[in-house]
mmCIF file of C-alpha atoms in Angstrom:
data_model
loop_
_atom_site.group_PDB
_atom_site.id
_atom_site.type_symbol
_atom_site.label_atom_id
_atom_site.label_comp_id
_atom_site.label_asym_id
_atom_site.label_seq_id
_atom_site.Cartn_x
_atom_site.Cartn_y
_atom_site.Cartn_z
ATOM 1 C CA MET A 361 -24.482 12.356 -12.300
ATOM 2 C CA ALA A 362 -27.400 11.735 -9.634
ATOM 3 C CA GLU A 363 -26.533 11.113 -6.047
ATOM 4 C CA PRO A 364 -27.728 7.928 -4.415
ATOM 5 C CA GLN A 365 -30.397 8.542 -1.653
ATOM 6 C CA ALA A 366 -29.338 8.596 2.044
ATOM 7 C CA THR A 367 -30.980 5.322 2.968
ATOM 8 C CA TYR A 368 -32.467 3.122 -0.280
ATOM 9 C CA THR A 369 -34.911 0.423 0.085
ATOM 10 C CA TRP A 370 -35.093 -2.905 -1.793
ATOM 11 C CA LYS A 371 -38.549 -3.180 -2.969
ATOM 12 C CA GLU A 372 -40.458 -4.502 -6.174
ATOM 13 C CA ASN A 373 -39.861 -1.343 -8.481
ATOM 14 C CA ASN A 374 -38.502 -1.527 -11.827
ATOM 15 C CA ALA A 375 -34.855 -0.596 -10.935
ATOM 16 C CA CYS A 376 -34.549 -3.197 -8.058
ATOM 17 C CA THR A 377 -36.376 -5.948 -10.458
ATOM 18 C CA ALA A 378 -34.289 -5.026 -13.111
ATOM 19 C CA THR A 379 -31.020 -5.169 -11.291
ATOM 20 C CA TYR A 380 -32.069 -8.537 -9.663
ATOM 21 C CA LYS A 381 -32.989 -9.908 -13.204
ATOM 22 C CA VAL A 382 -30.038 -8.986 -15.366
ATOM 23 C CA LEU A 383 -27.883 -10.553 -12.598
ATOM 24 C CA GLU A 384 -29.714 -13.787 -12.251
ATOM 25 C CA GLY A 385 -30.994 -14.569 -15.848
ATOM 26 C CA ASP A 386 -29.466 -17.118 -17.584
ATOM 27 C CA LYS A 387 -30.160 -14.864 -21.093
ATOM 28 C CA PHE A 388 -28.108 -11.984 -19.213
ATOM 29 C CA LEU A 389 -25.191 -12.041 -16.643
ATOM 30 C CA ASP A 390 -26.094 -15.557 -15.196
ATOM 31 C CA GLN A 391 -24.601 -14.712 -11.540
ATOM 32 C CA PHE A 392 -26.484 -16.830 -9.657
ATOM 33 C CA GLU A 393 -29.741 -18.813 -9.640
ATOM 34 C CA ASP A 394 -33.088 -17.749 -8.055
ATOM 35 C CA ALA A 395 -33.396 -20.921 -6.230
ATOM 36 C CA ASP A 396 -30.181 -20.022 -4.273
ATOM 37 C CA ILE A 397 -30.742 -16.535 -3.995
ATOM 38 C CA PRO A 398 -34.556 -15.220 -4.077
ATOM 39 C CA PHE A 399 -35.623 -11.774 -4.775
ATOM 40 C CA ALA A 400 -36.355 -11.272 -1.135
ATOM 41 C CA LYS A 401 -33.152 -12.004 -0.205
ATOM 42 C CA ALA A 402 -30.895 -10.564 -2.540
ATOM 43 C CA ALA A 403 -30.679 -7.085 -1.110
ATOM 44 C CA SER A 404 -27.536 -8.026 1.063
ATOM 45 C CA ILE A 405 -25.587 -10.342 -1.045
ATOM 46 C CA LYS A 406 -22.080 -8.837 -1.847
ATOM 47 C CA LEU A 407 -20.712 -8.650 -5.309
ATOM 48 C CA LYS A 408 -17.864 -10.630 -4.369
ATOM 49 C CA THR A 409 -19.562 -13.843 -4.124
ATOM 50 C CA LEU A 410 -21.240 -13.391 -7.387
ATOM 51 C CA ARG A 411 -19.555 -15.444 -10.523
ATOM 52 C CA TYR A 412 -18.076 -12.479 -11.935
ATOM 53 C CA PHE A 413 -15.853 -11.401 -9.028
ATOM 54 C CA PRO A 414 -11.977 -12.929 -9.605
ATOM 55 C CA LYS A 415 -10.994 -14.954 -6.411
ATOM 56 C CA THR A 416 -7.401 -15.766 -7.961
ATOM 57 C CA THR A 417 -6.210 -12.353 -8.180
ATOM 58 C CA THR A 418 -6.265 -9.455 -6.039
ATOM 59 C CA ASN A 419 -4.637 -7.230 -9.145
ATOM 60 C CA PRO A 420 -6.590 -4.180 -8.869
ATOM 61 C CA GLN A 421 -5.986 -2.952 -12.608
ATOM 62 C CA ILE A 422 -7.673 -6.436 -13.756
ATOM 63 C CA ILE A 423 -10.628 -5.941 -11.541
ATOM 64 C CA GLU A 424 -11.015 -2.107 -12.969
ATOM 65 C CA VAL A 425 -11.034 -3.398 -16.397
ATOM 66 C CA LEU A 426 -13.327 -6.204 -15.702
ATOM 67 C CA SER A 427 -15.674 -3.650 -13.801
ATOM 68 C CA LEU A 428 -16.102 -1.615 -16.716
ATOM 69 C CA GLU A 429 -16.640 -4.602 -19.381
ATOM 70 C CA ILE A 430 -19.556 -6.310 -17.147
ATOM 71 C CA ALA A 431 -21.088 -2.530 -16.538
ATOM 72 C CA ARG A 432 -21.367 -2.355 -19.844
ATOM 73 C CA LYS A 433 -23.062 -5.784 -20.509
ATOM 74 C CA PHE A 434 -25.011 -5.128 -17.409
ATOM 75 C CA VAL A 435 -26.512 -1.440 -19.052
ATOM 76 C CA THR A 436 -26.925 -3.211 -22.508
ATOM 77 C CA ASP A 437 -29.152 -6.106 -21.003
ATOM 78 C CA ILE A 438 -31.395 -3.457 -18.937
ATOM 79 C CA VAL A 439 -31.954 -1.653 -22.054
ATOM 80 C CA LYS A 440 -32.698 -5.023 -23.973
ATOM 81 C CA VAL A 441 -35.629 -5.314 -21.121
ATOM 82 C CA PHE A 442 -36.597 -2.085 -20.150
ATOM 83 C CA THR A 443 -37.632 1.067 -22.190
ATOM 84 C CA VAL A 444 -35.328 3.480 -19.922
ATOM 85 C CA SER A 445 -33.894 6.760 -20.134
ATOM 86 C CA LYS A 446 -31.327 9.076 -18.140
ATOM 87 C CA GLN A 447 -32.743 10.347 -15.126
ATOM 88 C CA ASN A 448 -30.534 13.611 -15.869
ATOM 89 C CA THR A 449 -29.935 14.720 -19.308
ATOM 90 C CA ALA A 450 -26.813 16.255 -18.634
ATOM 91 C CA THR A 451 -25.117 12.939 -17.222
ATOM 92 C CA SER A 452 -23.364 11.546 -20.005
ATOM 93 C CA SER A 453 -24.176 7.578 -20.838
ATOM 94 C CA ALA A 454 -20.401 6.848 -20.436
ATOM 95 C CA THR A 455 -20.436 8.620 -16.924
ATOM 96 C CA ILE A 456 -23.479 6.509 -16.096
ATOM 97 C CA ILE A 457 -21.892 3.182 -17.143
ATOM 98 C CA SER A 458 -18.615 4.245 -15.034
ATOM 99 C CA SER A 459 -20.750 4.815 -12.061
ATOM 100 C CA ILE A 460 -22.043 1.493 -12.423
ATOM 101 C CA ALA A 461 -18.563 -0.098 -12.654
ATOM 102 C CA LYS A 462 -17.166 1.494 -9.398
ATOM 103 C CA ILE A 463 -19.941 -0.763 -7.637
ATOM 104 C CA PHE A 464 -19.067 -3.997 -9.481
ATOM 105 C CA ALA A 465 -15.437 -3.327 -8.720
ATOM 106 C CA ASP A 466 -15.948 -3.126 -4.939
ATOM 107 C CA GLY A 467 -16.679 -6.506 -3.814
ATOM 108 C CA GLU A 468 -18.011 -5.199 -0.637
ATOM 109 C CA LYS A 469 -20.858 -3.572 -2.017
ATOM 110 C CA THR A 470 -24.364 -5.200 -2.527
ATOM 111 C CA ILE A 471 -26.919 -6.000 -5.056
ATOM 112 C CA LYS A 472 -29.093 -3.643 -2.904
ATOM 113 C CA ASP A 473 -26.253 -1.001 -3.389
ATOM 114 C CA LEU A 474 -25.998 -1.704 -6.994
ATOM 115 C CA ALA A 475 -29.775 -1.370 -7.520
ATOM 116 C CA GLU A 476 -29.240 2.102 -5.821
ATOM 117 C CA VAL A 477 -27.211 3.312 -8.425
ATOM 118 C CA VAL A 478 -29.084 2.111 -11.293
ATOM 119 C CA ASP A 479 -32.110 3.697 -9.652
ATOM 120 C CA SER A 480 -30.540 7.223 -9.495
ATOM 121 C CA ASN A 481 -29.068 7.058 -12.559
ATOM 122 C CA ILE A 482 -31.672 5.402 -14.883
ATOM 123 C CA LYS A 483 -35.287 6.170 -15.384
ATOM 124 C CA PHE A 484 -37.592 3.501 -15.642
ATOM 125 C CA PRO A 485 -41.261 3.207 -17.154
ATOM 126 C CA ASP A 486 -42.844 3.194 -13.390
ATOM 127 C CA GLU A 487 -41.131 6.800 -12.617
ATOM 128 C CA ALA A 488 -43.559 9.099 -13.970
ATOM 129 C CA MET B 209 8.669 -2.165 -22.474
ATOM 130 C CA LYS B 210 5.967 -4.026 -21.038
ATOM 131 C CA TYR B 211 3.787 -1.058 -20.367
ATOM 132 C CA LEU B 212 4.797 1.153 -23.466
ATOM 133 C CA ILE B 213 2.702 -0.539 -25.986
ATOM 134 C CA PRO B 214 -0.528 -0.342 -23.905
ATOM 135 C CA VAL B 215 0.166 3.258 -22.742
ATOM 136 C CA LEU B 216 0.568 4.418 -26.660
ATOM 137 C CA THR B 217 -2.719 2.626 -27.914
ATOM 138 C CA ALA B 218 -4.508 4.194 -25.092
ATOM 139 C CA SER B 219 -3.276 7.546 -25.589
ATOM 140 C CA ALA B 220 -4.204 7.011 -29.338
ATOM 141 C CA LEU B 221 -7.663 5.911 -28.745
ATOM 142 C CA ILE B 222 -8.503 8.281 -26.102
ATOM 143 C CA ALA B 223 -7.135 11.630 -27.914
ATOM 144 C CA PRO B 224 -9.742 12.422 -30.189
ATOM 145 C CA ALA B 225 -12.324 12.472 -27.239
ATOM 146 C CA PHE B 226 -10.246 15.149 -25.362
ATOM 147 C CA ALA B 227 -11.706 17.987 -27.043
ATOM 148 C CA SER B 228 -14.946 17.295 -26.350
ATOM 149 C CA SER B 229 -15.214 17.906 -22.644
ATOM 150 C CA ALA B 230 -13.561 16.974 -19.427
ATOM 151 C CA GLU B 231 -15.328 16.577 -15.791
ATOM 152 C CA THR B 232 -12.775 16.298 -12.896
ATOM 153 C CA ASP B 233 -14.058 13.745 -10.002
ATOM 154 C CA THR B 234 -13.269 14.434 -6.266
ATOM 155 C CA PRO B 235 -11.212 11.955 -4.538
ATOM 156 C CA GLY B 236 -12.414 8.953 -3.173
ATOM 157 C CA ASN B 237 -13.877 5.995 -4.639
ATOM 158 C CA SER B 238 -11.868 3.959 -2.150
ATOM 159 C CA SER B 239 -12.920 0.465 -1.228
ATOM 160 C CA PHE B 240 -11.100 -2.275 1.097
ATOM 161 C CA GLU B 241 -12.107 -5.905 1.415
ATOM 162 C CA PHE B 242 -10.577 -9.070 3.016
ATOM 163 C CA ASN B 243 -11.264 -12.832 2.630
ATOM 164 C CA PRO B 244 -10.646 -15.553 5.299
ATOM 165 C CA VAL B 245 -8.564 -18.368 3.872
ATOM 166 C CA VAL B 246 -6.951 -21.580 4.909
ATOM 167 C CA VAL B 247 -3.709 -22.231 3.228
ATOM 168 C CA ASP B 248 -1.650 -25.533 2.823
ATOM 169 C CA SER B 249 1.571 -25.904 0.847
ATOM 170 C CA LYS B 250 2.581 -29.557 0.148
ATOM 171 C CA ASN B 251 6.677 -28.640 0.485
ATOM 172 C CA GLY B 252 5.666 -26.111 3.376
ATOM 173 C CA THR B 253 5.669 -26.688 7.150
ATOM 174 C CA GLY B 254 2.023 -27.190 7.092
ATOM 175 C CA SER B 255 -1.579 -25.447 7.138
ATOM 176 C CA THR B 256 -2.265 -21.818 8.073
ATOM 177 C CA VAL B 257 -5.046 -19.181 8.717
ATOM 178 C CA GLY B 258 -4.913 -16.213 6.900
ATOM 179 C CA VAL B 259 -6.515 -13.259 5.152
ATOM 180 C CA GLU B 260 -6.351 -11.933 1.512
ATOM 181 C CA TYR B 261 -6.714 -8.319 1.592
ATOM 182 C CA LYS B 262 -6.991 -5.765 -0.988
ATOM 183 C CA PHE B 263 -7.715 -2.144 -1.060
ATOM 184 C CA LYS B 264 -7.783 0.990 -3.716
ATOM 185 C CA GLY B 265 -8.807 4.311 -4.386
ATOM 186 C CA ASN B 266 -8.530 7.289 -6.915
ATOM 187 C CA LEU B 267 -6.815 10.397 -6.190
ATOM 188 C CA LEU B 268 -7.914 12.484 -9.225
ATOM 189 C CA THR B 269 -10.065 11.129 -11.872
ATOM 190 C CA LYS B 270 -10.574 13.289 -15.272
ATOM 191 C CA SER B 271 -13.088 12.036 -17.600
ATOM 192 C CA PHE B 272 -13.031 12.812 -21.353
ATOM 193 C CA ASP B 273 -16.505 11.664 -22.324
ATOM 194 C CA SER B 274 -18.587 13.093 -24.842
ATOM 195 C CA LYS B 275 -21.379 15.368 -23.519
ATOM 196 C CA GLU B 276 -24.913 14.208 -24.726
ATOM 197 C CA SER B 277 -27.921 16.476 -24.972
ATOM 198 C CA SER B 278 -30.374 13.825 -25.128
ATOM 199 C CA ASN B 279 -32.027 11.721 -22.305
ATOM 200 C CA VAL B 280 -31.202 8.383 -24.294
ATOM 201 C CA LEU B 281 -29.317 5.844 -22.000
ATOM 202 C CA ASP B 282 -26.474 4.655 -24.770
ATOM 203 C CA PRO B 283 -24.934 1.500 -23.654
ATOM 204 C CA ASN B 284 -22.562 1.550 -26.626
ATOM 205 C CA ALA B 285 -21.030 5.117 -25.305
ATOM 206 C CA THR B 286 -17.284 5.410 -25.447
ATOM 207 C CA ILE B 287 -15.427 5.816 -22.069
ATOM 208 C CA GLY B 288 -12.146 7.891 -21.646
ATOM 209 C CA SER B 289 -10.579 8.973 -18.623
ATOM 210 C CA ALA B 290 -7.169 9.668 -17.009
ATOM 211 C CA VAL B 291 -6.785 8.428 -13.265
ATOM 212 C CA ILE B 292 -4.313 8.708 -10.421
ATOM 213 C CA GLY B 293 -4.826 6.126 -7.927
ATOM 214 C CA TYR B 294 -3.386 3.754 -5.319
ATOM 215 C CA SER B 295 -3.906 0.152 -4.505
ATOM 216 C CA GLY B 296 -2.548 -2.502 -2.257
ATOM 217 C CA SER B 297 -2.937 -6.504 -2.184
ATOM 218 C CA GLY B 298 -1.726 -9.591 -0.719
ATOM 219 C CA THR B 299 -2.052 -12.117 1.890
ATOM 220 C CA VAL B 300 -1.069 -12.142 5.554
ATOM 221 C CA ALA B 301 -1.053 -15.791 7.295
ATOM 222 C CA ALA B 302 -1.021 -16.082 11.163
ATOM 223 C CA SER B 303 2.111 -17.957 11.243
ATOM 224 C CA LYS B 304 4.317 -16.203 8.685
ATOM 225 C CA ASP B 305 6.821 -18.799 8.110
ATOM 226 C CA ARG B 306 3.840 -20.946 6.661
ATOM 227 C CA ASN B 307 2.461 -18.029 4.327
ATOM 228 C CA PRO B 308 2.695 -19.816 0.625
ATOM 229 C CA LYS B 309 2.105 -16.431 -0.635
ATOM 230 C CA ASN B 310 4.095 -14.190 1.183
ATOM 231 C CA PHE B 311 4.227 -11.341 -1.258
ATOM 232 C CA LEU B 312 2.671 -7.867 -0.302
ATOM 233 C CA GLU B 313 2.410 -5.132 -3.015
ATOM 234 C CA PHE B 314 1.653 -1.464 -2.182
ATOM 235 C CA GLN B 315 1.116 0.811 -5.620
ATOM 236 C CA LEU B 316 0.773 4.440 -6.956
ATOM 237 C CA ASP B 317 -0.133 4.691 -10.544
ATOM 238 C CA ALA B 318 -0.974 7.195 -13.409
ATOM 239 C CA LYS B 319 -2.838 5.885 -16.205
ATOM 240 C CA LEU B 320 -5.313 6.449 -19.182
ATOM 241 C CA ARG B 321 -8.165 4.445 -19.325
ATOM 242 C CA TYR B 322 -10.310 3.453 -22.404
ATOM 243 C CA SER B 323 -13.410 1.361 -22.799
ATOM 244 C CA GLY B 324 -15.386 0.929 -26.319
ATOM 245 C CA PRO B 325 -18.247 -1.564 -27.047
ATOM 246 C CA GLY B 326 -17.018 -4.924 -28.537
ATOM 247 C CA LYS B 327 -13.297 -3.702 -28.043
ATOM 248 C CA GLY B 328 -12.765 -4.329 -24.494
ATOM 249 C CA THR B 329 -11.035 -1.844 -22.154
ATOM 250 C CA VAL B 330 -7.463 -1.068 -21.744
ATOM 251 C CA LEU B 331 -5.518 0.763 -19.097
ATOM 252 C CA GLY B 332 -2.123 1.985 -19.374
ATOM 253 C CA GLY B 333 0.600 4.227 -17.858
ATOM 254 C CA LEU B 334 3.015 4.853 -15.114
ATOM 255 C CA PHE B 335 3.251 2.945 -11.680
ATOM 256 C CA ALA B 336 5.525 2.785 -8.582
ATOM 257 C CA LYS B 337 5.289 -0.106 -6.390
ATOM 258 C CA TYR B 338 6.461 -1.390 -2.865
ATOM 259 C CA GLU B 339 6.884 -5.093 -2.509
ATOM 260 C CA THR B 340 7.785 -7.050 0.597
ATOM 261 C CA ASN B 341 7.135 -10.217 2.418
ATOM 262 C CA GLN B 342 4.710 -10.375 5.245
ATOM 263 C CA SER B 343 7.673 -9.796 7.996
ATOM 264 C CA PHE B 344 9.154 -7.087 5.816
ATOM 265 C CA THR B 345 12.711 -8.667 5.814
ATOM 266 C CA ASN B 346 12.833 -9.086 2.221
ATOM 267 C CA LYS B 347 11.487 -5.524 0.199
ATOM 268 C CA GLN B 348 11.917 -3.748 -2.868
ATOM 269 C CA PHE B 349 10.628 -0.691 -4.780
ATOM 270 C CA VAL B 350 9.767 -1.022 -8.241
ATOM 271 C CA TYR B 351 9.002 1.650 -10.874
ATOM 272 C CA GLY B 352 7.965 1.486 -14.396
ATOM 273 C CA LEU B 353 5.201 1.306 -17.282
ATOM 274 C CA GLY B 354 2.374 -0.830 -17.530
ATOM 275 C CA GLY B 355 -0.858 -1.965 -19.116
ATOM 276 C CA THR B 356 -4.001 -4.018 -18.970
ATOM 277 C CA TYR B 357 -6.465 -5.317 -21.386
ATOM 278 C CA GLY B 358 -9.700 -7.213 -20.617
ATOM 279 C CA LYS B 359 -12.602 -8.405 -22.364
ATOM 280 C CA TYR B 360 -16.067 -9.549 -21.511
ATOM 281 C CA ALA B 361 -17.755 -12.479 -23.352
ATOM 282 C CA VAL B 362 -14.954 -13.660 -25.446
ATOM 283 C CA PHE B 363 -15.799 -17.503 -25.812
ATOM 284 C CA GLY B 364 -19.325 -17.341 -24.317
ATOM 285 C CA GLU B 365 -22.110 -15.277 -23.049
ATOM 286 C CA ASN B 366 -20.247 -14.217 -19.916
ATOM 287 C CA ASP B 367 -16.664 -15.591 -19.649
ATOM 288 C CA PHE B 368 -13.813 -12.685 -19.031
ATOM 289 C CA VAL B 369 -10.306 -12.730 -20.156
ATOM 290 C CA ALA B 370 -7.634 -10.241 -19.318
ATOM 291 C CA PHE B 371 -4.134 -9.715 -19.567
ATOM 292 C CA ASP B 372 -1.560 -7.289 -17.441
ATOM 293 C CA ALA B 373 2.018 -6.562 -17.965
ATOM 294 C CA ASN B 374 4.299 -4.448 -16.287
ATOM 295 C CA TYR B 375 7.904 -3.434 -17.265
ATOM 296 C CA GLY B 376 9.655 -1.886 -14.269
ATOM 297 C CA ARG B 377 13.242 -1.116 -12.740
ATOM 298 C CA VAL B 378 13.616 -2.558 -9.676
ATOM 299 C CA ASP B 379 15.556 -1.341 -6.465
ATOM 300 C CA PRO B 380 16.430 -4.563 -4.180
ATOM 301 C CA LYS B 381 18.525 -2.986 -1.749
ATOM 302 C CA GLY B 382 16.259 -4.588 0.909
ATOM 303 C CA ASP B 383 16.142 -7.983 -0.596
ATOM 304 C CA VAL B 384 18.059 -10.071 1.619
ATOM 305 C CA GLU B 385 18.041 -13.125 -0.465
ATOM 306 C CA ARG B 386 19.319 -11.275 -3.260
ATOM 307 C CA LYS B 387 22.245 -9.853 -1.348
ATOM 308 C CA SER B 388 23.082 -13.532 0.152
ATOM 309 C CA ALA B 389 23.379 -15.064 -3.601
ATOM 310 C CA LEU B 390 25.453 -11.799 -4.786
ATOM 311 C CA GLY B 391 27.759 -12.400 -2.063
ATOM 312 C CA SER B 392 30.305 -9.804 -2.287
ATOM 313 C CA ALA B 393 29.430 -8.376 -5.912
ATOM 314 C CA PRO B 394 27.470 -5.261 -5.624
ATOM 315 C CA ILE B 395 23.456 -4.906 -5.293
ATOM 316 C CA ASP B 396 22.323 -2.983 -8.526
ATOM 317 C CA PRO B 397 18.708 -2.122 -9.574
ATOM 318 C CA TYR B 398 17.808 -4.230 -12.447
ATOM 319 C CA TYR B 399 14.550 -4.315 -14.963
ATOM 320 C CA ARG B 400 12.063 -6.892 -14.663
ATOM 321 C CA TRP B 401 8.983 -8.203 -16.760
ATOM 322 C CA ASN B 402 5.772 -9.084 -14.721
ATOM 323 C CA LEU B 403 3.101 -10.456 -16.488
ATOM 324 C CA GLU B 404 -0.553 -11.883 -15.300
ATOM 325 C CA PHE B 405 -3.440 -13.640 -17.027
ATOM 326 C CA LEU B 406 -6.549 -14.289 -15.866
ATOM 327 C CA TYR B 407 -9.648 -16.525 -17.432
ATOM 328 C CA MET B 408 -13.006 -16.619 -15.712
ATOM 329 C CA VAL B 409 -16.339 -18.309 -16.713
ATOM 330 C CA PRO B 410 -19.400 -19.193 -15.125
ATOM 331 C CA ILE B 411 -20.764 -22.853 -15.202
ATOM 332 C CA ARG B 412 -24.499 -23.763 -14.974
ATOM 333 C CA SER B 413 -24.389 -27.053 -13.081
ATOM 334 C CA ALA B 414 -25.656 -28.381 -9.793
ATOM 335 C CA THR B 415 -22.470 -28.267 -8.034
ATOM 336 C CA VAL B 416 -19.702 -26.146 -9.856
ATOM 337 C CA LYS B 417 -20.771 -22.558 -9.952
ATOM 338 C CA SER B 418 -17.410 -21.316 -12.087
ATOM 339 C CA VAL B 419 -13.789 -22.236 -12.877
ATOM 340 C CA GLU B 420 -11.113 -19.658 -12.613
ATOM 341 C CA PHE B 421 -7.598 -19.728 -13.873
ATOM 342 C CA ASN B 422 -4.805 -17.503 -13.051
ATOM 343 C CA TYR B 423 -1.059 -17.280 -14.183
ATOM 344 C CA ARG B 424 1.529 -14.734 -12.963
ATOM 345 C CA TYR B 425 5.087 -14.746 -14.213
ATOM 346 C CA PHE B 426 8.121 -12.518 -13.274
ATOM 347 C CA LEU B 427 11.166 -12.458 -15.435
ATOM 348 C CA GLU B 428 14.541 -10.585 -14.552
ATOM 349 C CA ASN B 429 16.447 -9.056 -17.612
ATOM 350 C CA ASN B 430 20.130 -10.107 -18.122
ATOM 351 C CA ALA B 431 20.173 -11.788 -14.578
ATOM 352 C CA PRO B 432 23.939 -12.194 -13.236
ATOM 353 C CA ALA B 433 24.995 -15.697 -13.220
ATOM 354 C CA ALA B 434 24.697 -15.772 -9.456
ATOM 355 C CA ILE B 435 21.022 -14.933 -9.393
ATOM 356 C CA LYS B 436 20.339 -17.622 -12.034
ATOM 357 C CA SER B 437 22.016 -20.028 -10.135
ATOM 358 C CA ALA B 438 20.040 -19.149 -7.152
ATOM 359 C CA ALA B 439 16.730 -19.650 -9.322
ATOM 360 C CA LEU B 440 16.001 -15.764 -8.151
ATOM 361 C CA ASP B 441 15.675 -14.514 -11.774
ATOM 362 C CA GLU B 442 12.292 -16.019 -12.882
ATOM 363 C CA HIS B 443 8.974 -16.842 -10.790
ATOM 364 C CA GLN B 444 5.721 -18.022 -11.578
ATOM 365 C CA LEU B 445 2.541 -19.132 -10.128
ATOM 366 C CA GLY B 446 -0.383 -20.597 -11.661
ATOM 367 C CA THR B 447 -3.993 -21.110 -9.845
ATOM 368 C CA ILE B 448 -7.000 -22.830 -10.859
ATOM 369 C CA ARG B 449 -9.779 -22.296 -8.620
ATOM 370 C CA ILE B 450 -13.221 -24.406 -8.737
ATOM 371 C CA GLY B 451 -16.378 -22.416 -7.332
ATOM 372 C CA LEU B 452 -18.500 -24.911 -5.675
ATOM 373 C CA LYS B 453 -22.294 -24.393 -4.009
ATOM 374 C CA ASN B 454 -22.894 -22.911 -0.803
ATOM 375 C CA ASP B 455 -19.708 -20.700 -1.537
ATOM 376 C CA PHE B 456 -17.079 -23.255 -0.942
ATOM 377 C CA PHE B 457 -14.115 -23.689 -3.009
ATOM 378 C CA LEU B 458 -11.240 -25.678 -4.040
ATOM 379 C CA ALA B 459 -7.961 -23.859 -5.377
ATOM 380 C CA TYR B 460 -4.682 -25.948 -6.558
ATOM 381 C CA SER B 461 -1.698 -23.316 -7.052
ATOM 382 C CA ALA B 462 1.568 -24.453 -8.341
ATOM 383 C CA GLY B 463 4.604 -22.516 -8.634
ATOM 384 C CA LYS B 464 5.878 -19.160 -6.515
ATOM 385 C CA LEU B 465 6.167 -15.564 -6.113
ATOM 386 C CA PRO B 466 8.964 -13.202 -5.388
ATOM 387 C CA PHE B 467 10.211 -13.531 -1.976
ATOM 388 C CA ASP B 468 8.509 -17.345 -1.388
ATOM 389 C CA ARG B 469 11.476 -19.415 -1.331
ATOM 390 C CA LYS B 470 10.221 -23.108 -0.393
ATOM 391 C CA ASN B 471 7.001 -23.881 -1.721
ATOM 392 C CA THR B 472 5.859 -25.067 -4.784
ATOM 393 C CA GLN B 473 2.222 -26.194 -4.405
ATOM 394 C CA ILE B 474 -0.637 -25.036 -2.813
ATOM 395 C CA ILE B 475 -3.913 -26.470 -2.211
ATOM 396 C CA GLN B 476 -6.590 -23.824 -0.437
ATOM 397 C CA LEU B 477 -10.039 -25.355 0.609
ATOM 398 C CA GLY B 478 -12.337 -22.512 2.051
ATOM 399 C CA VAL B 479 -15.658 -21.026 2.140
ATOM 400 C CA SER B 480 -16.383 -17.375 1.199
ATOM 401 C CA TYR B 481 -17.612 -15.700 4.573
ATOM 402 C CA LYS B 482 -20.224 -12.715 4.097
ATOM 403 C CA PHE B 483 -20.125 -9.906 6.720
ATOM 404 C CA ASN B 484 -23.486 -8.359 6.522
#
């Protein structure tokens, strides 16, 4: 599994725009409206404020199950929109989904943190 | 046996993948979060401010994912692993006597995990848990079997349903309410079911962002008559929460958790804080 960079910059590359588009899109995860959270302000938004994150329970087992489910849907939607491949052939698709699920499970993580893990594991067309 | 069926199911599903590969993650993957809340109980002694907290981490994760030789990203990949982890959650109020969710949990567990495309995700295994109220005057130790199942996009594109079940042996030596109810009778360990259901759905409207329903149920097996008459054998708490624009929310709870003795209805109004 590829390790995230020491510092990651939120910018209009494929990884950040794919993360934003899949989280925001009505046809995808529909977690917020672009009028409320435009791309430029999305980086610092904590995942616990998004619609998928449970507010009536702190049960860690339920949150773990939820994070794996939404991570799979997230990757499915990215594959629908972009022609992507793995950054590292040796890393399994299951490991990549699990890495993304770990971010979804931690409400203190931000949308930028999610984009960073996406970028470090998934190769987009703008990466030659 | 609340945890037994999910454990057997998870084992059967994961077993074929064991022969493929095994990857061990280093410990870590920990998280901690808290949310300020204002809680008010209809039958309590008034409102109080508090903090909902939760933390979790994995001590050991062993993955049983199949190795791949291509660079194709497969969103339908099957996920299987064994995990030893810890967690804790609860609500701590500024005034402990006014805390209507006066129930703190700290847990250590060892479980198997399976996730397949379109099938949902299941966890199952062993757990040991310490439960107490905020002042630690009532406390008990529980261990047993448990399982959790959840699935995304059940009735709509982005809704989520989860069911969590535990069956465990409770050592209630530190439970003063139970001691009082039993009088001179011995305070023996007992077996208890602990069930939880969650449903969440995002709402596309100008004012409401999401609707969430949670229900927790505790039932003691073969409770003594003195425990039943003191209404200590069964506890349930249902909560509905409506997420509003600008991070405001309205929540209503009915029922009580173990160690809560006087509150039956809770109304929460608040805003989700963003600490950046």
